[in-house]
PDB file of C-alpha atoms in Angstrom:
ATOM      1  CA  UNK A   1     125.833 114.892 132.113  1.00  0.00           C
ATOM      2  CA  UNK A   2     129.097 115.072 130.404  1.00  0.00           C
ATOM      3  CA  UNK A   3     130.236 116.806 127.047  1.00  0.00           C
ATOM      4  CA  UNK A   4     130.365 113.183 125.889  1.00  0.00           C
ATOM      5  CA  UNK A   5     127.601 111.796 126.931  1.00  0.00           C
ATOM      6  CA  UNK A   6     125.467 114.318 126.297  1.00  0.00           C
ATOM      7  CA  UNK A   7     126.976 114.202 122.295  1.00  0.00           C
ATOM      8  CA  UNK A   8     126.235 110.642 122.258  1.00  0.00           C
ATOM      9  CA  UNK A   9     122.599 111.446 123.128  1.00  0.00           C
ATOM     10  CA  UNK A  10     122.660 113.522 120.026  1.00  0.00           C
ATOM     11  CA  UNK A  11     123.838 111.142 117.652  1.00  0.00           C
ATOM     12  CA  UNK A  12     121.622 109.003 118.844  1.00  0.00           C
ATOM     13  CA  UNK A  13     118.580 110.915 118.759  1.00  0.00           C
ATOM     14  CA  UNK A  14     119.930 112.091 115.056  1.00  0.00           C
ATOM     15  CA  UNK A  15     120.007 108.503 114.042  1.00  0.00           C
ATOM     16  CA  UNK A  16     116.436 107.284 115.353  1.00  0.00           C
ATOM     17  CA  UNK A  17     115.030 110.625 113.336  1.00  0.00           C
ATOM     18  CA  UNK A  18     116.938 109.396 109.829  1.00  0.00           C
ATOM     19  CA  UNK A  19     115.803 105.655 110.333  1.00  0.00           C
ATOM     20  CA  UNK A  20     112.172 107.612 110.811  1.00  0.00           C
ATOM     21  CA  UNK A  21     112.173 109.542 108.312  1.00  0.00           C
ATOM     22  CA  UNK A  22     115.256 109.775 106.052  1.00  0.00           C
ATOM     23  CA  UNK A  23     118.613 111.997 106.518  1.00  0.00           C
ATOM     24  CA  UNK A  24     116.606 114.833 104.204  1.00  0.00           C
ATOM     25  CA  UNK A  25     113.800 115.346 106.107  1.00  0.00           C
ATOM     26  CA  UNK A  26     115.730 115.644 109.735  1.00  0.00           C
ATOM     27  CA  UNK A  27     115.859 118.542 111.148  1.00  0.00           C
ATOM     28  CA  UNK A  28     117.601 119.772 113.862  1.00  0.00           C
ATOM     29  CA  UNK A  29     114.163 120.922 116.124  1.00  0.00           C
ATOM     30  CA  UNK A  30     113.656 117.364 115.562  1.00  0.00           C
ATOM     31  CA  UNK A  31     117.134 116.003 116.914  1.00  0.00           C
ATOM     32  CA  UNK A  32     116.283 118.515 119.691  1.00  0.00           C
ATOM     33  CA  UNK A  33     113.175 117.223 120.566  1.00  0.00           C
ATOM     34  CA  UNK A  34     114.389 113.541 120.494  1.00  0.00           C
ATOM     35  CA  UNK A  35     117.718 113.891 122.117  1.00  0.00           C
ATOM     36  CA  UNK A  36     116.338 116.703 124.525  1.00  0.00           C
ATOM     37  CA  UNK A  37     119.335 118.736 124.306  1.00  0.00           C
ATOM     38  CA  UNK A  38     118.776 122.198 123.326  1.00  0.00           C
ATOM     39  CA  UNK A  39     118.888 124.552 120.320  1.00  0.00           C
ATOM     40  CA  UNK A  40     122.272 125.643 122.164  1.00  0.00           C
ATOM     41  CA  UNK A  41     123.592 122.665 122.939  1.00  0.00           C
ATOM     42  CA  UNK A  42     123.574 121.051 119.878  1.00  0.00           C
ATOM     43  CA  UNK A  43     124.998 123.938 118.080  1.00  0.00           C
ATOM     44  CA  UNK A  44     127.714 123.755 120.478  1.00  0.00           C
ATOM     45  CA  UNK A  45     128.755 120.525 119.847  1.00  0.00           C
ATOM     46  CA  UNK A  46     127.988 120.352 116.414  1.00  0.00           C
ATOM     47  CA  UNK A  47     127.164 123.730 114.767  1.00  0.00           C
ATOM     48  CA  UNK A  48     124.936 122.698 112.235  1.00  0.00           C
ATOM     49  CA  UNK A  49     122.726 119.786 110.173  1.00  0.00           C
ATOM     50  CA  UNK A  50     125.490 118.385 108.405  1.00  0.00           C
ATOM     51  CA  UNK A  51     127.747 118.075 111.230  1.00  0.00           C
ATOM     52  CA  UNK A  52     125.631 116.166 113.425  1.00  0.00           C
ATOM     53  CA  UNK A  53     125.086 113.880 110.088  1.00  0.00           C
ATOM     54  CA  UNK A  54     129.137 113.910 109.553  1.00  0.00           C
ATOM     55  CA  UNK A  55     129.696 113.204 113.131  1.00  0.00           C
ATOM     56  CA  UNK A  56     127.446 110.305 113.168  1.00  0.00           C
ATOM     57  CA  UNK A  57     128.845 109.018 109.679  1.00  0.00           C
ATOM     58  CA  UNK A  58     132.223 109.137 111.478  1.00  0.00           C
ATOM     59  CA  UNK A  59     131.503 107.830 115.015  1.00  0.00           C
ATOM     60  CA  UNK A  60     130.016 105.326 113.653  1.00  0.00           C
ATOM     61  CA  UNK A  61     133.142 104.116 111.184  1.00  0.00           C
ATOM     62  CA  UNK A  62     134.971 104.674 114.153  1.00  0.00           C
ATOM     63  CA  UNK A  63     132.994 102.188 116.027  1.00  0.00           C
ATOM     64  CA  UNK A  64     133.387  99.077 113.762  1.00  0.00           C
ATOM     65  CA  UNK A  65     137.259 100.034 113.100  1.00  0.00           C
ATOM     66  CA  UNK A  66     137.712  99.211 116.733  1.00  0.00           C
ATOM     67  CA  UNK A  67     136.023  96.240 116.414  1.00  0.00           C
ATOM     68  CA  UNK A  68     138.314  95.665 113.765  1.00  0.00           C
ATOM     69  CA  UNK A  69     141.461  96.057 114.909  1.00  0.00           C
ATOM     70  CA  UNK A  70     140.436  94.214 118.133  1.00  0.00           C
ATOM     71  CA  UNK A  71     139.592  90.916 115.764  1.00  0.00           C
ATOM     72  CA  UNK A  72     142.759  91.488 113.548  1.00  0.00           C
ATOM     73  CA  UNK A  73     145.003  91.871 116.895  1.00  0.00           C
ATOM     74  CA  UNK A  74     143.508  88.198 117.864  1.00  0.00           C
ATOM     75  CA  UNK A  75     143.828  86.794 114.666  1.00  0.00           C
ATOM     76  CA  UNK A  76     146.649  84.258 114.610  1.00  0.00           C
ATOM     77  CA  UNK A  77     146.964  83.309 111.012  1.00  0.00           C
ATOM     78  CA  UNK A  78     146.585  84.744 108.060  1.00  0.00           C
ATOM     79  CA  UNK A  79     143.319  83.043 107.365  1.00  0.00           C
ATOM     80  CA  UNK A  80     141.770  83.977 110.312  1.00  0.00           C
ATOM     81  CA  UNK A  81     143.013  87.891 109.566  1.00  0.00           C
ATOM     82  CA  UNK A  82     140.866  87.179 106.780  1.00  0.00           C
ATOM     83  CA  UNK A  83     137.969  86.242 108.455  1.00  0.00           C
ATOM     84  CA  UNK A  84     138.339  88.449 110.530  1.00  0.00           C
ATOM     85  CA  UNK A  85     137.668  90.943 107.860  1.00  0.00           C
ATOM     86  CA  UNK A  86     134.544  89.696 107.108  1.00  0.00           C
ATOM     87  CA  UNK A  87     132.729  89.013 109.996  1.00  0.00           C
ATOM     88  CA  UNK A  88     133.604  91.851 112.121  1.00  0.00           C
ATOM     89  CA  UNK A  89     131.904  93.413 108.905  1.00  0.00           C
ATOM     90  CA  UNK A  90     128.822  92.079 108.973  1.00  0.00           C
ATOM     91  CA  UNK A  91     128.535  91.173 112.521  1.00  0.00           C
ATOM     92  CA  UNK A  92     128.665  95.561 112.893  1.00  0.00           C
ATOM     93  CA  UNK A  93     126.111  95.764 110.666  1.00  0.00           C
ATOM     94  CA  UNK A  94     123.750  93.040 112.304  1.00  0.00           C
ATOM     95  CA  UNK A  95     123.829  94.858 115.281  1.00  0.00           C
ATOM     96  CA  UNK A  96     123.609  98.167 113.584  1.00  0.00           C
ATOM     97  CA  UNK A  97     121.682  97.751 110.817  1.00  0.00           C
ATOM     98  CA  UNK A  98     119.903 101.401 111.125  1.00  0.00           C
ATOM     99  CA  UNK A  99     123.719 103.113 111.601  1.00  0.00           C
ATOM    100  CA  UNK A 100     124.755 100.573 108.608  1.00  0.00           C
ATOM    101  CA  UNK A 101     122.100 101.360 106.536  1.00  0.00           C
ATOM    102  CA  UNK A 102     123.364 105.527 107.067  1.00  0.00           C
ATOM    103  CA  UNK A 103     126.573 104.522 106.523  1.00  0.00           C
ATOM    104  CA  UNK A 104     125.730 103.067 103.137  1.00  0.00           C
ATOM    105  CA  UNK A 105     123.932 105.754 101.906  1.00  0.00           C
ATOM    106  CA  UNK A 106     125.169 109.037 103.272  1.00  0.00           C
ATOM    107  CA  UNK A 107     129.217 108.189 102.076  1.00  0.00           C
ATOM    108  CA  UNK A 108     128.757 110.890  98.874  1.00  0.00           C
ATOM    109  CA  UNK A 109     127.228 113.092 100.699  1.00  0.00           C
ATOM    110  CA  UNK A 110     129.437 113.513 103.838  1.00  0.00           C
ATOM    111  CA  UNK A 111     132.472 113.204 101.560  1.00  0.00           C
ATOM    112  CA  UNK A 112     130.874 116.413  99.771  1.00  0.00           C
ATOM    113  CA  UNK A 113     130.093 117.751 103.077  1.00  0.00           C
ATOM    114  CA  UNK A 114     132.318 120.428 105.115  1.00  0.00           C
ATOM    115  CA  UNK A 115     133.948 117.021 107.083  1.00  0.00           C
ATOM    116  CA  UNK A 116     134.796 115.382 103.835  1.00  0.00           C
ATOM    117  CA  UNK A 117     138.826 115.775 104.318  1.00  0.00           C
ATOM    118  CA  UNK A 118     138.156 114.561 108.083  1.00  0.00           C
ATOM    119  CA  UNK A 119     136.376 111.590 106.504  1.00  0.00           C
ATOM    120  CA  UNK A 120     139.028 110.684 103.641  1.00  0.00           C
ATOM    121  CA  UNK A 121     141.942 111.304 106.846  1.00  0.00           C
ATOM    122  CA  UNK A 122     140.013 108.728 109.325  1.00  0.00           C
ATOM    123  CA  UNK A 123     139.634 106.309 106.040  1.00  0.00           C
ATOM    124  CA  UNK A 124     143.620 107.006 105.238  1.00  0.00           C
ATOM    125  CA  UNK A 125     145.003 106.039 108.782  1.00  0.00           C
ATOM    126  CA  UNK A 126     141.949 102.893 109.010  1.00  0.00           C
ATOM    127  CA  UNK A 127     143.612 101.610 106.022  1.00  0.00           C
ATOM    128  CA  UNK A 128     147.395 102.575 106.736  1.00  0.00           C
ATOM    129  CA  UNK A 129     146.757 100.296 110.369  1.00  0.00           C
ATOM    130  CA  UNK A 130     145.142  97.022 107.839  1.00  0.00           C
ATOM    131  CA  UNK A 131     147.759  97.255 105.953  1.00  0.00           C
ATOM    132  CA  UNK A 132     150.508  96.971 108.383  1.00  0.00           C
ATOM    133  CA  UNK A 133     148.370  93.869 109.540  1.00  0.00           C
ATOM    134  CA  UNK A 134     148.374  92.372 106.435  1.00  0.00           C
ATOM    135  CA  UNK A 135     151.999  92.948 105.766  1.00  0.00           C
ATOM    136  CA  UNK A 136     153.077  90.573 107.942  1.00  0.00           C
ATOM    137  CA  UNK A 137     151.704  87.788 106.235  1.00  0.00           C
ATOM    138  CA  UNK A 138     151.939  89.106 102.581  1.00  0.00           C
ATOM    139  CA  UNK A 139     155.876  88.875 103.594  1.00  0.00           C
ATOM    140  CA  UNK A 140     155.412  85.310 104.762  1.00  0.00           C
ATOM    141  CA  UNK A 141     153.620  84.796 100.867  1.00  0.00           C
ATOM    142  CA  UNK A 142     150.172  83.659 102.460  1.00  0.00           C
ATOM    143  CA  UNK A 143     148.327  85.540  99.941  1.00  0.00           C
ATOM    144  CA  UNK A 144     147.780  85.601  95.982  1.00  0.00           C
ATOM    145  CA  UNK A 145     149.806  88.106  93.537  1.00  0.00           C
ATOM    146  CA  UNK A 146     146.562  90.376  93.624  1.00  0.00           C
ATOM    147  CA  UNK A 147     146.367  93.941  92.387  1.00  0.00           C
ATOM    148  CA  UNK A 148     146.351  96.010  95.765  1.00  0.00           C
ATOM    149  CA  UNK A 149     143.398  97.904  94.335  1.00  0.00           C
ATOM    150  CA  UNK A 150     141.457  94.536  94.264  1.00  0.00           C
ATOM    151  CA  UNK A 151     142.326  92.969  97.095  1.00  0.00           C
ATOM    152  CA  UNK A 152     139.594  94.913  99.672  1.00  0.00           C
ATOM    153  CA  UNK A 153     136.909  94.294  97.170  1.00  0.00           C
ATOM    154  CA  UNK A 154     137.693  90.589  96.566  1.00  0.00           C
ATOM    155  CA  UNK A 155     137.524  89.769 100.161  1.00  0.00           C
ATOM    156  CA  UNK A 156     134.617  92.058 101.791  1.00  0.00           C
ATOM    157  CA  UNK A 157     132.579  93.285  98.322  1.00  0.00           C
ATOM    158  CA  UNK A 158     130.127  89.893  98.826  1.00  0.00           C
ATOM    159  CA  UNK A 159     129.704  90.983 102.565  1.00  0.00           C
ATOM    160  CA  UNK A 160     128.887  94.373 101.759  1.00  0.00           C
ATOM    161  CA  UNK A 161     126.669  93.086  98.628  1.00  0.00           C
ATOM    162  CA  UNK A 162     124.693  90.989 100.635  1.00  0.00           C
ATOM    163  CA  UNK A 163     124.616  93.448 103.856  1.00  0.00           C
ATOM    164  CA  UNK A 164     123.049  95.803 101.388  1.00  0.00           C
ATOM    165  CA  UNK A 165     120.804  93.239 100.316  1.00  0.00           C
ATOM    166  CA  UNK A 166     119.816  92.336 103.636  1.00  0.00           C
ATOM    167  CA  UNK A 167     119.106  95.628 105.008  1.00  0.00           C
ATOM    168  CA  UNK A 168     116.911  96.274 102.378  1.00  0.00           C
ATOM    169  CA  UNK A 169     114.844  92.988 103.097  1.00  0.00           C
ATOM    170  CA  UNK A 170     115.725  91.249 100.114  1.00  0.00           C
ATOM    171  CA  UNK A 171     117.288  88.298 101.579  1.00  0.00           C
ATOM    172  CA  UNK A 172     115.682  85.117 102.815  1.00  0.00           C
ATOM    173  CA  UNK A 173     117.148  84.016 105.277  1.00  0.00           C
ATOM    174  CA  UNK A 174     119.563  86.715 108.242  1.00  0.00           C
ATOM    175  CA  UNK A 175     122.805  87.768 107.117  1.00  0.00           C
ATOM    176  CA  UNK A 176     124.171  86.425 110.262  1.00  0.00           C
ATOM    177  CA  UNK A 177     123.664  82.886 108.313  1.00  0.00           C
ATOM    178  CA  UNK A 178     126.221  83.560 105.692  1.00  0.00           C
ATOM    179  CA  UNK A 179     129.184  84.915 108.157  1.00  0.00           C
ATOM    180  CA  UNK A 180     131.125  81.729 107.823  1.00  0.00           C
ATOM    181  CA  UNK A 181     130.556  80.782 104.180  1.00  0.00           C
ATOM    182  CA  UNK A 182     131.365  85.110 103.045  1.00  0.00           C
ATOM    183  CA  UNK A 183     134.515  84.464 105.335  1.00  0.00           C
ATOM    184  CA  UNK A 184     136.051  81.063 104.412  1.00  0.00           C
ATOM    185  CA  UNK A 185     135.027  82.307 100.265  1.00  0.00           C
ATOM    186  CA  UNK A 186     137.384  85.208 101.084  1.00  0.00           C
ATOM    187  CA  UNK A 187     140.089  82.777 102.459  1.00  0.00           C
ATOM    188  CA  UNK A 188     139.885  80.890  99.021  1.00  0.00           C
ATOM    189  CA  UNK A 189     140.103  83.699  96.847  1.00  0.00           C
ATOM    190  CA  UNK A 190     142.855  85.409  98.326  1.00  0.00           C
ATOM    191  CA  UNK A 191     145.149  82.863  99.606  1.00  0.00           C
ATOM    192  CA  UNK A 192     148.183  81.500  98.027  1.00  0.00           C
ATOM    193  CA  UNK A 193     148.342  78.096  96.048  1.00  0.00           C
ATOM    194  CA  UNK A 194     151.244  75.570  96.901  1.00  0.00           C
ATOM    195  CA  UNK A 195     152.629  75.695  94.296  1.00  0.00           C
ATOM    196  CA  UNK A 196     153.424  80.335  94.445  1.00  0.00           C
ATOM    197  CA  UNK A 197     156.586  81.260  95.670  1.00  0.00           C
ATOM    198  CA  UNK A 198     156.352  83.175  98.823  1.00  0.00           C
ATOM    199  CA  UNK A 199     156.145  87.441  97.519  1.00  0.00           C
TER     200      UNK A 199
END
């Protein structure tokens, strides 16, 4: 088994023990006993608790960046960079709901954690390769005058609200059902009237 492999059986194992019984209560005999690596193998790789949780925080941002960038590289306008945005969102967390629902929890604690700087450098270059994406057609005046701060929020916060909301089984109907609606409502708040000059 390779170094790789044998990490992702880790993570893996880590993650089935938090959706069992929460990221407190994990241990590592536990990861050890799941994954069926040993006591010396995971300390290898990872060294300790919180850097099997940091690693799996990470891998798994990693993960739906790529998806991303892959969606943002096809998108051909600027309102399908937008939706793009949006649904590679929430289709991650539809087919990830148990590393989503980490994710969405564990963010203050793996920023407080040893891998916090690691985590605020993989968020810094995610967002420095968006923004060159969006650049292009912020130059061509596609979008709003928008505070920079905002924009993020105004286009994914309602997919993240309702992925929240659907993880923890308070929505009706699958969160898959709203991808087009969350990602043509982002279009419309962000995009630029006829009658705003080009930025």
């Amino acid at each position: 088994m390779t170094k790789q492999s044998r990490k992702d059986t880790i993570l893996t194992a880590a993650l089935a023990c938090i959706t069992d019984v929460g990221a407190d209560a994990t241990t590592i005999e536990m990861i050890r006993e799941r994954s069926g690596a040993s006591i010396g193998s995971l300390y290898h790789h990872f060294g300790n608790k919180e850097r099997i949780l940091a690693s799996l925080y990470l891998e798994g941002l990693c993960r739906y960046a790529e998806r991303l960038d892959g969606n943002l590289v096809a998108a051909a306008d600027a309102a399908a960079c937008i939706g793009a945005l949006v649904t590679s969102y929430i289709d991650w967390v539809v087919e990830n709901p148990d590393w989503a629902r980490f994710i969405l929890h564990s963010r203050g604690r793996i920023e407080a954690g040893e891998m916090g700087e690691q985590l605020k450098n993989s968020n810094r270059e995610h967002y420095v390769h968006l923004q060159a994406r969006l650049n292009t057609f912020i130059d061509e005046g596609c979008f709003r005058d928008l505070p920079p701060e905002c924009f993020a929020s105004i286009i994914v916060g309602p997919a993240h609200d309702m992925a929240r909301n659907w993880l923890a089984g308070r929505l009706n109907k699958h969160l898959a059902d709203y991808r087009e609606l969350l990602a043509e409502t982002a279009w419309i708040a962000v995009r630029a009237t006829p009658d705003q000059s080009p930025q």
